[in-house]
Short mmCIF file of C-alpha atoms and ligand atoms in Angstrom, two decimals:
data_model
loop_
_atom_site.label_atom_id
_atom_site.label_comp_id
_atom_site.label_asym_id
_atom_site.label_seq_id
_atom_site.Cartn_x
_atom_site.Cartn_y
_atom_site.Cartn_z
CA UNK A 1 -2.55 -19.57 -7.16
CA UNK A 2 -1.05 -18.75 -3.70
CA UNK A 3 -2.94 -15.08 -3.84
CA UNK A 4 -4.67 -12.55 -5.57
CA UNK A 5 -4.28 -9.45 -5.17
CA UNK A 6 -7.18 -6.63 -5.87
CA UNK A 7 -6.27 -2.79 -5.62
CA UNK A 8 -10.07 -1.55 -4.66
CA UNK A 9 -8.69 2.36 -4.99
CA UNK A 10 -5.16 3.96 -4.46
CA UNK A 11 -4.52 7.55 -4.66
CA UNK A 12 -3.98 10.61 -2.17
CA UNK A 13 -7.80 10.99 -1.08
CA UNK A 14 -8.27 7.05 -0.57
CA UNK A 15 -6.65 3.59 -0.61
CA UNK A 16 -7.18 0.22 -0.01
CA UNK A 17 -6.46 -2.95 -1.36
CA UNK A 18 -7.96 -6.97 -0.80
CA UNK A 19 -5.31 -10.06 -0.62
CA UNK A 20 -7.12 -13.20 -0.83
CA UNK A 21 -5.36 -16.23 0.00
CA UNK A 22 -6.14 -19.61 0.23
CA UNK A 23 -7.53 -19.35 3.86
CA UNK A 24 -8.04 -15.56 4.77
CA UNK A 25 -8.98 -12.54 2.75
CA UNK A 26 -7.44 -9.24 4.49
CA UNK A 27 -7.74 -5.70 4.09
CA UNK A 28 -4.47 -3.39 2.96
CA UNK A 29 -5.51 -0.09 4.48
CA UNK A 30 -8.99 1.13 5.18
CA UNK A 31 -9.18 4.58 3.35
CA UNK A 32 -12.87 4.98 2.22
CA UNK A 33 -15.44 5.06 4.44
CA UNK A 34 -17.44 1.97 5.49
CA UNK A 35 -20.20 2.29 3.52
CA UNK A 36 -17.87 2.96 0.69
CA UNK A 37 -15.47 0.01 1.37
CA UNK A 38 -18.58 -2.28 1.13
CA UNK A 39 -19.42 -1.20 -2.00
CA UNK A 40 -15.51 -1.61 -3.18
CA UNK A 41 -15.93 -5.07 -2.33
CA UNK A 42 -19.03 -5.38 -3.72
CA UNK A 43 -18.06 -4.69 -7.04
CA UNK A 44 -15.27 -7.17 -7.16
CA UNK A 45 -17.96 -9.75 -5.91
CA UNK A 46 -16.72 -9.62 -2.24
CA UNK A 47 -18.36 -8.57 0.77
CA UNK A 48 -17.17 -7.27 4.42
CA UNK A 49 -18.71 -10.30 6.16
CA UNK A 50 -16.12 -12.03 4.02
CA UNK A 51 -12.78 -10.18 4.95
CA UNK A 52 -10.94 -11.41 7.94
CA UNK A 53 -9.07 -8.29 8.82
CA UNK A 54 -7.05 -5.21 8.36
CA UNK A 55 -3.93 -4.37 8.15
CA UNK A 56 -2.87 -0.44 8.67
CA UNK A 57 0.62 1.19 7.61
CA UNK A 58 -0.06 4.68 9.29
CA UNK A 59 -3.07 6.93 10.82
CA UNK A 60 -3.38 9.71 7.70
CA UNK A 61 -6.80 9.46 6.76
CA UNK A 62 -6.38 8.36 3.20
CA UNK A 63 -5.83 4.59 5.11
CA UNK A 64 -7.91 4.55 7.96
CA UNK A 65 -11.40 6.78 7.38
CA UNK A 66 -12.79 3.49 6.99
CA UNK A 67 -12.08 2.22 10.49
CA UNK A 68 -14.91 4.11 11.86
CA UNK A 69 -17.97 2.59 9.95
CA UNK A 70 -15.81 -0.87 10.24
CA UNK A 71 -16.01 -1.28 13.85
CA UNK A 72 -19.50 -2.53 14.22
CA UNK A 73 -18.41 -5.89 12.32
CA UNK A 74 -16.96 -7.05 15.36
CA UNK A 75 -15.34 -9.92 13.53
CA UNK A 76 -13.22 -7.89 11.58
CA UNK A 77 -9.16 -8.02 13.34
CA UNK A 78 -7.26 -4.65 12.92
CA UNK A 79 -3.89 -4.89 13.15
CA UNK A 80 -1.37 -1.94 13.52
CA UNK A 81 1.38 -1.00 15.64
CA UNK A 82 0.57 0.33 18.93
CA UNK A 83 1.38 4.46 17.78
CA UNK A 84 -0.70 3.97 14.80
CA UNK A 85 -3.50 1.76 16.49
CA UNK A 86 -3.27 5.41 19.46
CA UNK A 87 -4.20 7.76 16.62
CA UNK A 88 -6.41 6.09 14.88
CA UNK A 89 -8.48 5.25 18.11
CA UNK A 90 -8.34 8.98 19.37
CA UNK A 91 -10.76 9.74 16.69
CA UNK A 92 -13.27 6.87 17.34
CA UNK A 93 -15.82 6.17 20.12
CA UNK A 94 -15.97 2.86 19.32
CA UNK A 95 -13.01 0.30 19.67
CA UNK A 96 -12.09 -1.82 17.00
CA UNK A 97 -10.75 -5.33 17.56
CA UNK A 98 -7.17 -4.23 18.04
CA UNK A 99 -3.73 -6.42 17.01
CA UNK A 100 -1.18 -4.92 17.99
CA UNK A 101 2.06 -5.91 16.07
CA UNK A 102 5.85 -4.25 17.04
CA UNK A 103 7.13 -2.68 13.75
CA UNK A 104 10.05 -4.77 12.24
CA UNK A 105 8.50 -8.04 13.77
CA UNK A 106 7.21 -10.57 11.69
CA UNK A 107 4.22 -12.64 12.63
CA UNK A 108 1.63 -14.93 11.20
CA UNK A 109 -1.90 -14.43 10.37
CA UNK A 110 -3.63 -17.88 9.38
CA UNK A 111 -1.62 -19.03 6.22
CA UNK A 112 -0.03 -15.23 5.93
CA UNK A 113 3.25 -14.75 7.32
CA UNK A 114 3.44 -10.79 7.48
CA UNK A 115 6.44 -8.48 8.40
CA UNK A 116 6.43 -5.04 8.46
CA UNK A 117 9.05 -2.73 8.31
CA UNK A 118 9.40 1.38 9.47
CA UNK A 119 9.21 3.73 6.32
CA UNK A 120 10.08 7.55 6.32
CA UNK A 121 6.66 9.68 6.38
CA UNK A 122 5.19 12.30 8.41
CA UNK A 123 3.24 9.32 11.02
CA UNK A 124 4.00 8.09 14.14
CA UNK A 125 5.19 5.41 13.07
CA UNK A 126 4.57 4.36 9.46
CA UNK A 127 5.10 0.81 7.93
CA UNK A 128 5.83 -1.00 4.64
CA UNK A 129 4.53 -4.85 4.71
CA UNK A 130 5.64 -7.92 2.95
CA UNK A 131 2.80 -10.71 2.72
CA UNK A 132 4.24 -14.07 2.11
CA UNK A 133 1.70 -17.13 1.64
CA UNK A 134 1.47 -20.48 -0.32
CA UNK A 135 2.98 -23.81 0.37
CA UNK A 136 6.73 -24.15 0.47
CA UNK A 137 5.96 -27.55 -1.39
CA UNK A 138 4.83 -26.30 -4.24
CA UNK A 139 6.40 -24.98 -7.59
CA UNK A 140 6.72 -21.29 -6.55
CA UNK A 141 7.52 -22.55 -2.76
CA UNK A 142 5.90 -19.36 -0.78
CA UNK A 143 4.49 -16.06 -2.89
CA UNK A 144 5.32 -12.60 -1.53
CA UNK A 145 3.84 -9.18 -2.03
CA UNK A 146 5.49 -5.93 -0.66
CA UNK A 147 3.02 -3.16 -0.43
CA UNK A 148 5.20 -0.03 0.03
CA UNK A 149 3.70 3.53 -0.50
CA UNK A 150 3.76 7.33 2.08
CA UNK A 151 7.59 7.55 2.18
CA UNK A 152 9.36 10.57 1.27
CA UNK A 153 12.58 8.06 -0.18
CA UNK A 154 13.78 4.65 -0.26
CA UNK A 155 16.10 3.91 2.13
CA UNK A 156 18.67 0.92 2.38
CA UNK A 157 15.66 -1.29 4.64
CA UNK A 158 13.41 -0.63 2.25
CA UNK A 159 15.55 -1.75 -0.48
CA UNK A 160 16.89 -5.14 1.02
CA UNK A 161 12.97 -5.56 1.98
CA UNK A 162 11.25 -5.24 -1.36
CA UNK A 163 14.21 -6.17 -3.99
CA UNK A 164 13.19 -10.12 -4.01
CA UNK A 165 8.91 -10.48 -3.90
CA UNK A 166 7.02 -11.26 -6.76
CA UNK A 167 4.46 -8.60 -6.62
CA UNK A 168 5.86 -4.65 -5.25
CA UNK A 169 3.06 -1.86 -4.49
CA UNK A 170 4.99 1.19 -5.08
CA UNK A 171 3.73 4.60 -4.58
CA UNK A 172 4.62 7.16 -7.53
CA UNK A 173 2.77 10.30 -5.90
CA UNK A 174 3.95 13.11 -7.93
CA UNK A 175 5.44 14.67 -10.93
CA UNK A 176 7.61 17.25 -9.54
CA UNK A 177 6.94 19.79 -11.79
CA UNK A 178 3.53 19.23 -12.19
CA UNK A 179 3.69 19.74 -7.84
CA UNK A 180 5.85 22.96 -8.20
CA UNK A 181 3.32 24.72 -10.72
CA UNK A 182 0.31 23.65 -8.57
CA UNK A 183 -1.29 26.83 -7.71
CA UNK A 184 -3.76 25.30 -4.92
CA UNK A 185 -0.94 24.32 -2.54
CA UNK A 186 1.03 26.69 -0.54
CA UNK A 187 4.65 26.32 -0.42
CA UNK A 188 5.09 24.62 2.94
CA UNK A 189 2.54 21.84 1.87
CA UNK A 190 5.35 21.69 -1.25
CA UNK A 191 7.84 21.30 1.01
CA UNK A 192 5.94 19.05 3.77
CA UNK A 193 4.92 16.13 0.10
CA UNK A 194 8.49 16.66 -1.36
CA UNK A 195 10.51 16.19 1.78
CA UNK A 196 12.42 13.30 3.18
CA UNK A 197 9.25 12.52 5.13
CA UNK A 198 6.38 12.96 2.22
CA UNK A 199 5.69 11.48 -0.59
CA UNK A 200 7.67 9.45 -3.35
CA UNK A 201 7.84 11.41 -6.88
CA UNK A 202 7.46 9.49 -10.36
CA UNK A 203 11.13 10.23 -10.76
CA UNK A 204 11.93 8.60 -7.22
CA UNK A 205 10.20 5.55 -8.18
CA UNK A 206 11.63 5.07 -11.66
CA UNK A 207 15.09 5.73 -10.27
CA UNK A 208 14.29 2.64 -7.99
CA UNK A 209 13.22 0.55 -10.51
CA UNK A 210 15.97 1.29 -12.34
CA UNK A 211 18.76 1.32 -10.21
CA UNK A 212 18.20 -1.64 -7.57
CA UNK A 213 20.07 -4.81 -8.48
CA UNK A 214 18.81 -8.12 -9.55
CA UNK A 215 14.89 -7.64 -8.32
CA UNK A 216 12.75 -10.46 -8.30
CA UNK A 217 10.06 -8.99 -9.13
CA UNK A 218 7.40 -10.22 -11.85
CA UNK A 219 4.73 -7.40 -11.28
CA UNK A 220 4.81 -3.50 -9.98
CA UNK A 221 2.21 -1.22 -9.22
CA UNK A 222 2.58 2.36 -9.05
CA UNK A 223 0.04 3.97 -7.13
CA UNK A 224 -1.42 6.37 -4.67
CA UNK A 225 -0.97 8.75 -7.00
CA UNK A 226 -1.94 12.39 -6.82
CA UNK A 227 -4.88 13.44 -7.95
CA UNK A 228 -4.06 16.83 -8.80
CA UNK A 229 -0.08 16.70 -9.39
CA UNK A 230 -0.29 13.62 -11.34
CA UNK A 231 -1.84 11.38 -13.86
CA UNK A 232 -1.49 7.75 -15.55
CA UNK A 233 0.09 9.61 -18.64
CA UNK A 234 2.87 11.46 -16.64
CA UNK A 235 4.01 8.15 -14.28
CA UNK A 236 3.97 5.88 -18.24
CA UNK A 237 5.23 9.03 -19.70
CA UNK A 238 8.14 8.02 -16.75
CA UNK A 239 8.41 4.58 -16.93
CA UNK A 240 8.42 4.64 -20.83
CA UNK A 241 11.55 7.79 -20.58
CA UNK A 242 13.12 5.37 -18.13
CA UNK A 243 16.52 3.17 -18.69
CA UNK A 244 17.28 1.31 -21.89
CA UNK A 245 17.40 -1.86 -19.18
CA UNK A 246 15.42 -4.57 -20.39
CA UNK A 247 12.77 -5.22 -17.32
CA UNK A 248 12.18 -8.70 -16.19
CA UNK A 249 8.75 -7.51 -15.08
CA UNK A 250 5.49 -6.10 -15.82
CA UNK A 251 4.22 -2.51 -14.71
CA UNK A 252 0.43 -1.49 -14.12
CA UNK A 253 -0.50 2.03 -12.87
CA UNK A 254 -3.47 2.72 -10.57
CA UNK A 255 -5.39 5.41 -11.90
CA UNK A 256 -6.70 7.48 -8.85
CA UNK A 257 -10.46 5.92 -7.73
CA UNK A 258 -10.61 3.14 -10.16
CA UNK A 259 -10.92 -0.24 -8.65
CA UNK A 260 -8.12 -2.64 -10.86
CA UNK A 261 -8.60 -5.93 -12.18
CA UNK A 262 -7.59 -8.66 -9.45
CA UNK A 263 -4.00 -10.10 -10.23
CA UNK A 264 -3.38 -13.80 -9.01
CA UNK A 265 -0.22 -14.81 -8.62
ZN1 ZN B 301 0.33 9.32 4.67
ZN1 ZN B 302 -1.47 8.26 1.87
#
Protein backbone atom coordinates (compact mmCIF):
# COMPACT_ATOMS: atom_id res chain seq x y z
CA UNK A 1 0.00 0.00 0.00
CA UNK A 2 1.57 3.37 -1.02
CA UNK A 3 -1.77 5.29 0.46
CA UNK A 4 -5.08 5.27 1.64
CA UNK A 5 -7.28 7.44 1.02
CA UNK A 6 -10.43 8.35 3.49
CA UNK A 7 -13.22 10.86 2.26
CA UNK A 8 -14.31 12.11 6.02
CA UNK A 9 -17.40 14.24 4.22
CA UNK A 10 -17.79 15.84 0.68
CA UNK A 11 -20.68 17.84 -0.33
CA UNK A 12 -21.62 21.68 -0.78
CA UNK A 13 -21.94 22.53 3.11
CA UNK A 14 -18.57 20.59 4.03
CA UNK A 15 -15.54 18.63 2.77
CA UNK A 16 -12.59 17.09 3.71
CA UNK A 17 -10.68 14.19 3.11
CA UNK A 18 -7.39 12.18 5.06
CA UNK A 19 -4.36 10.68 2.79
CA UNK A 20 -2.27 8.54 4.85
CA UNK A 21 0.94 7.54 3.53
CA UNK A 22 3.66 5.69 4.67
CA UNK A 23 5.28 8.67 6.57
CA UNK A 24 2.67 11.61 6.84
CA UNK A 25 -1.07 11.70 7.15
CA UNK A 26 -2.46 15.13 5.59
CA UNK A 27 -5.57 16.88 5.47
CA UNK A 28 -7.53 17.54 1.86
CA UNK A 29 -9.49 20.64 2.79
CA UNK A 30 -10.65 21.69 6.20
CA UNK A 31 -14.50 22.23 5.77
CA UNK A 32 -16.09 21.31 9.18
CA UNK A 33 -15.32 22.97 12.04
CA UNK A 34 -12.57 21.87 14.47
CA UNK A 35 -14.42 20.28 16.86
CA UNK A 36 -16.19 18.55 14.07
CA UNK A 37 -13.02 17.53 12.10
CA UNK A 38 -11.84 15.78 15.34
CA UNK A 39 -14.64 13.83 15.59
CA UNK A 40 -14.33 12.91 11.60
CA UNK A 41 -11.14 11.53 12.48
CA UNK A 42 -12.21 10.02 15.34
CA UNK A 43 -14.50 7.81 13.82
CA UNK A 44 -12.11 6.45 11.30
CA UNK A 45 -9.77 5.75 14.38
CA UNK A 46 -7.57 8.87 13.72
CA UNK A 47 -6.97 11.80 15.69
CA UNK A 48 -5.72 15.59 14.95
CA UNK A 49 -2.56 15.11 17.03
CA UNK A 50 -1.95 12.53 14.33
CA UNK A 51 -2.34 14.60 11.00
CA UNK A 52 0.67 16.41 9.77
CA UNK A 53 -1.02 19.07 7.75
CA UNK A 54 -3.42 20.66 5.39
CA UNK A 55 -3.68 21.19 2.22
CA UNK A 56 -6.36 23.99 0.87
CA UNK A 57 -7.69 24.33 -2.89
CA UNK A 58 -9.64 27.68 -2.30
CA UNK A 59 -11.08 30.04 0.67
CA UNK A 60 -15.15 29.14 0.22
CA UNK A 61 -16.07 28.01 3.47
CA UNK A 62 -17.15 24.52 2.62
CA UNK A 63 -12.93 23.88 2.75
CA UNK A 64 -11.63 26.02 5.23
CA UNK A 65 -14.34 26.63 8.35
CA UNK A 66 -12.15 24.28 9.98
CA UNK A 67 -9.01 26.40 9.95
CA UNK A 68 -10.22 28.43 12.75
CA UNK A 69 -10.61 25.79 15.61
CA UNK A 70 -7.31 24.13 13.88
CA UNK A 71 -4.94 26.79 14.66
CA UNK A 72 -4.31 26.12 18.28
CA UNK A 73 -2.52 22.68 17.25
CA UNK A 74 0.39 24.54 16.40
CA UNK A 75 1.93 21.49 14.80
CA UNK A 76 -0.46 21.26 12.22
CA UNK A 77 1.33 22.87 8.52
CA UNK A 78 -1.29 24.65 6.25
CA UNK A 79 -0.40 24.91 3.00
CA UNK A 80 -2.13 27.12 0.28
CA UNK A 81 -1.21 29.56 -2.19
CA UNK A 82 -0.53 32.94 -1.02
CA UNK A 83 -4.37 34.49 -2.39
CA UNK A 84 -6.03 31.67 -0.76
CA UNK A 85 -3.76 31.54 2.48
CA UNK A 86 -4.95 36.10 2.34
CA UNK A 87 -8.62 35.13 2.59
CA UNK A 88 -8.65 32.60 4.66
CA UNK A 89 -6.48 34.57 7.27
CA UNK A 90 -8.73 37.79 6.97
CA UNK A 91 -11.28 35.91 8.86
CA UNK A 92 -9.02 34.58 11.71
CA UNK A 93 -7.30 36.24 14.71
CA UNK A 94 -5.14 33.63 15.06
CA UNK A 95 -2.38 32.61 12.45
CA UNK A 96 -2.05 29.27 11.34
CA UNK A 97 1.32 27.75 10.45
CA UNK A 98 1.31 29.03 6.90
CA UNK A 99 3.07 27.13 3.58
CA UNK A 100 2.86 28.98 1.07
CA UNK A 101 3.10 27.06 -2.31
CA UNK A 102 2.96 29.08 -6.05
CA UNK A 103 0.03 27.44 -7.97
CA UNK A 104 1.34 25.19 -10.87
CA UNK A 105 4.58 24.39 -8.78
CA UNK A 106 5.20 21.14 -7.59
CA UNK A 107 6.90 20.48 -4.30
CA UNK A 108 7.48 17.81 -1.75
CA UNK A 109 6.01 17.20 1.54
CA UNK A 110 7.92 14.26 3.43
CA UNK A 111 7.37 11.16 1.09
CA UNK A 112 4.43 13.27 -0.89
CA UNK A 113 5.39 14.89 -3.95
CA UNK A 114 2.34 17.36 -4.51
CA UNK A 115 1.51 19.66 -7.54
CA UNK A 116 -1.21 21.74 -7.85
CA UNK A 117 -2.71 23.16 -10.69
CA UNK A 118 -5.29 26.52 -11.25
CA UNK A 119 -9.01 25.36 -11.78
CA UNK A 120 -11.93 27.66 -13.00
CA UNK A 121 -14.18 28.73 -9.84
CA UNK A 122 -15.38 31.81 -8.34
CA UNK A 123 -11.82 32.03 -5.73
CA UNK A 124 -8.92 33.87 -5.88
CA UNK A 125 -7.18 31.52 -6.95
CA UNK A 126 -8.51 27.95 -6.80
CA UNK A 127 -6.44 24.66 -7.20
CA UNK A 128 -6.75 20.99 -8.24
CA UNK A 129 -3.84 18.70 -6.58
CA UNK A 130 -2.19 15.55 -7.64
CA UNK A 131 -0.56 13.53 -4.61
CA UNK A 132 2.03 11.16 -5.80
CA UNK A 133 3.79 8.81 -3.06
CA UNK A 134 5.32 5.25 -2.81
CA UNK A 135 8.65 3.95 -3.87
CA UNK A 136 9.61 4.08 -7.50
CA UNK A 137 11.14 0.53 -6.70
CA UNK A 138 8.32 -1.11 -6.15
CA UNK A 139 5.61 -2.93 -8.33
CA UNK A 140 3.29 0.11 -8.85
CA UNK A 141 6.61 2.46 -8.93
CA UNK A 142 4.90 5.84 -7.35
CA UNK A 143 0.81 5.97 -6.61
CA UNK A 144 -1.05 9.16 -7.56
CA UNK A 145 -4.33 10.67 -6.51
CA UNK A 146 -5.87 13.80 -8.24
CA UNK A 147 -8.39 15.45 -6.05
CA UNK A 148 -10.27 17.81 -8.43
CA UNK A 149 -13.68 19.37 -7.39
CA UNK A 150 -15.25 23.69 -7.42
CA UNK A 151 -14.72 24.16 -11.19
CA UNK A 152 -17.37 25.32 -13.37
CA UNK A 153 -15.64 22.89 -16.51
CA UNK A 154 -12.74 20.90 -17.37
CA UNK A 155 -10.39 22.55 -19.21
CA UNK A 156 -7.41 21.16 -21.41
CA UNK A 157 -4.85 21.48 -17.89
CA UNK A 158 -7.13 19.79 -16.10
CA UNK A 159 -7.43 17.07 -18.51
CA UNK A 160 -3.62 16.38 -19.28
CA UNK A 161 -3.40 16.65 -15.23
CA UNK A 162 -5.86 14.03 -14.08
CA UNK A 163 -6.12 11.56 -17.31
CA UNK A 164 -3.13 9.15 -15.91
CA UNK A 165 -3.49 8.74 -11.66
CA UNK A 166 -4.82 5.85 -10.16
CA UNK A 167 -7.31 7.36 -7.89
CA UNK A 168 -9.46 10.88 -9.43
CA UNK A 169 -11.74 12.94 -6.84
CA UNK A 170 -14.20 14.40 -9.13
CA UNK A 171 -16.87 16.71 -8.14
CA UNK A 172 -20.45 15.91 -9.72
CA UNK A 173 -22.36 18.94 -7.95
CA UNK A 174 -25.58 19.03 -9.70
CA UNK A 175 -28.30 17.64 -11.78
CA UNK A 176 -29.20 20.42 -13.96
CA UNK A 177 -32.64 20.06 -13.89
CA UNK A 178 -33.00 19.17 -10.54
CA UNK A 179 -30.89 22.99 -10.08
CA UNK A 180 -33.32 24.74 -12.58
CA UNK A 181 -36.60 23.57 -10.65
CA UNK A 182 -35.02 24.48 -7.26
CA UNK A 183 -37.35 26.94 -5.87
CA UNK A 184 -34.95 28.11 -2.85
CA UNK A 185 -32.32 29.64 -5.17
CA UNK A 186 -32.75 32.78 -7.03
CA UNK A 187 -31.77 32.90 -10.54
CA UNK A 188 -28.41 34.65 -10.28
CA UNK A 189 -27.22 31.98 -7.67
CA UNK A 190 -28.40 29.56 -10.90
CA UNK A 191 -26.38 31.32 -12.96
CA UNK A 192 -23.32 32.10 -10.45
CA UNK A 193 -23.25 27.36 -9.73
CA UNK A 194 -23.91 26.73 -13.51
CA UNK A 195 -21.40 29.11 -14.97
CA UNK A 196 -17.94 28.67 -16.35
CA UNK A 197 -16.74 29.57 -12.85
CA UNK A 198 -19.24 27.29 -10.53
CA UNK A 199 -19.78 24.11 -10.13
CA UNK A 200 -19.39 20.83 -12.31
CA UNK A 201 -22.95 19.15 -13.20
CA UNK A 202 -23.47 15.19 -13.18
CA UNK A 203 -23.67 15.54 -16.92
CA UNK A 204 -20.20 17.49 -17.00
CA UNK A 205 -18.60 14.80 -15.15
CA UNK A 206 -19.96 11.81 -17.04
CA UNK A 207 -19.11 13.55 -20.30
CA UNK A 208 -15.46 13.52 -18.86
CA UNK A 209 -15.40 10.19 -17.99
CA UNK A 210 -16.58 9.34 -21.04
CA UNK A 211 -14.92 11.25 -23.47
CA UNK A 212 -11.12 11.60 -22.22
CA UNK A 213 -8.78 9.13 -23.89
CA UNK A 214 -6.95 6.24 -22.48
CA UNK A 215 -7.30 7.25 -18.49
CA UNK A 216 -5.38 5.47 -16.10
CA UNK A 217 -7.49 5.49 -13.74
CA UNK A 218 -8.51 2.39 -11.41
CA UNK A 219 -10.89 4.32 -8.97
CA UNK A 220 -13.27 7.67 -9.24
CA UNK A 221 -15.11 9.45 -6.79
CA UNK A 222 -17.82 11.72 -7.48
CA UNK A 223 -18.44 14.05 -4.84
CA UNK A 224 -19.21 17.34 -3.27
CA UNK A 225 -22.37 16.89 -4.30
CA UNK A 226 -25.35 19.11 -3.67
CA UNK A 227 -27.35 18.62 -1.06
CA UNK A 228 -30.42 19.99 -2.32
CA UNK A 229 -29.97 19.70 -6.32
CA UNK A 230 -28.65 16.30 -6.11
CA UNK A 231 -28.56 12.85 -4.75
CA UNK A 232 -26.55 9.38 -5.00
CA UNK A 233 -29.54 8.08 -7.21
CA UNK A 234 -29.42 10.97 -9.82
CA UNK A 235 -25.22 11.00 -10.25
CA UNK A 236 -25.67 6.48 -10.59
CA UNK A 237 -28.81 7.24 -12.37
CA UNK A 238 -25.83 9.21 -14.68
CA UNK A 239 -23.12 7.07 -14.63
CA UNK A 240 -25.40 3.96 -15.24
CA UNK A 241 -27.26 6.22 -18.60
CA UNK A 242 -23.65 6.88 -19.53
CA UNK A 243 -21.63 5.36 -22.74
CA UNK A 244 -21.84 1.74 -23.80
CA UNK A 245 -17.72 2.07 -23.18
CA UNK A 246 -16.57 -0.63 -21.16
CA UNK A 247 -14.74 1.28 -18.02
CA UNK A 248 -11.41 0.10 -16.93
CA UNK A 249 -12.30 1.47 -13.51
CA UNK A 250 -14.41 1.48 -10.55
CA UNK A 251 -16.87 4.40 -9.48
CA UNK A 252 -17.99 5.22 -5.76
CA UNK A 253 -20.26 8.24 -5.00
CA UNK A 254 -20.00 10.30 -1.79
CA UNK A 255 -23.25 10.68 -0.38
CA UNK A 256 -23.38 14.28 1.18
CA UNK A 257 -22.12 14.01 5.20
CA UNK A 258 -21.31 10.40 5.24
CA UNK A 259 -17.78 9.61 6.11
CA UNK A 260 -16.65 6.60 3.26
CA UNK A 261 -14.84 3.57 3.85
CA UNK A 262 -10.92 4.24 3.54
CA UNK A 263 -9.61 3.00 0.03
CA UNK A 264 -5.83 1.85 -0.03
CA UNK A 265 -4.26 1.78 -2.98
ZN1 LIG B 1 -15.94 26.72 -3.84
ZN1 LIG C 1 -17.00 23.72 -2.40
Amino acid sequence: MAMRFTILGSSSSGNCSLLATQHCKILIDAGFSGRQLCRLLKTVGESIEQVDAVFLTHEHSDHTAGIRGLCRFRHLKVYANRSTARAVQSKLKRRPNWKLFETGSTFAFRDLEITSFAIPHDAYDPVGFIFKSGRDASLHGKRSLAWVTDLGYVSELIKQRIRKVDVLVLEANHDTQMLARDPRRPWPVKQRISGRHGHLSNEAALELLDTLEDPGWEHVFLAHLSKDCNSVEKVSQNVSNGTNRERSYRISVAPPGETLPPYEF
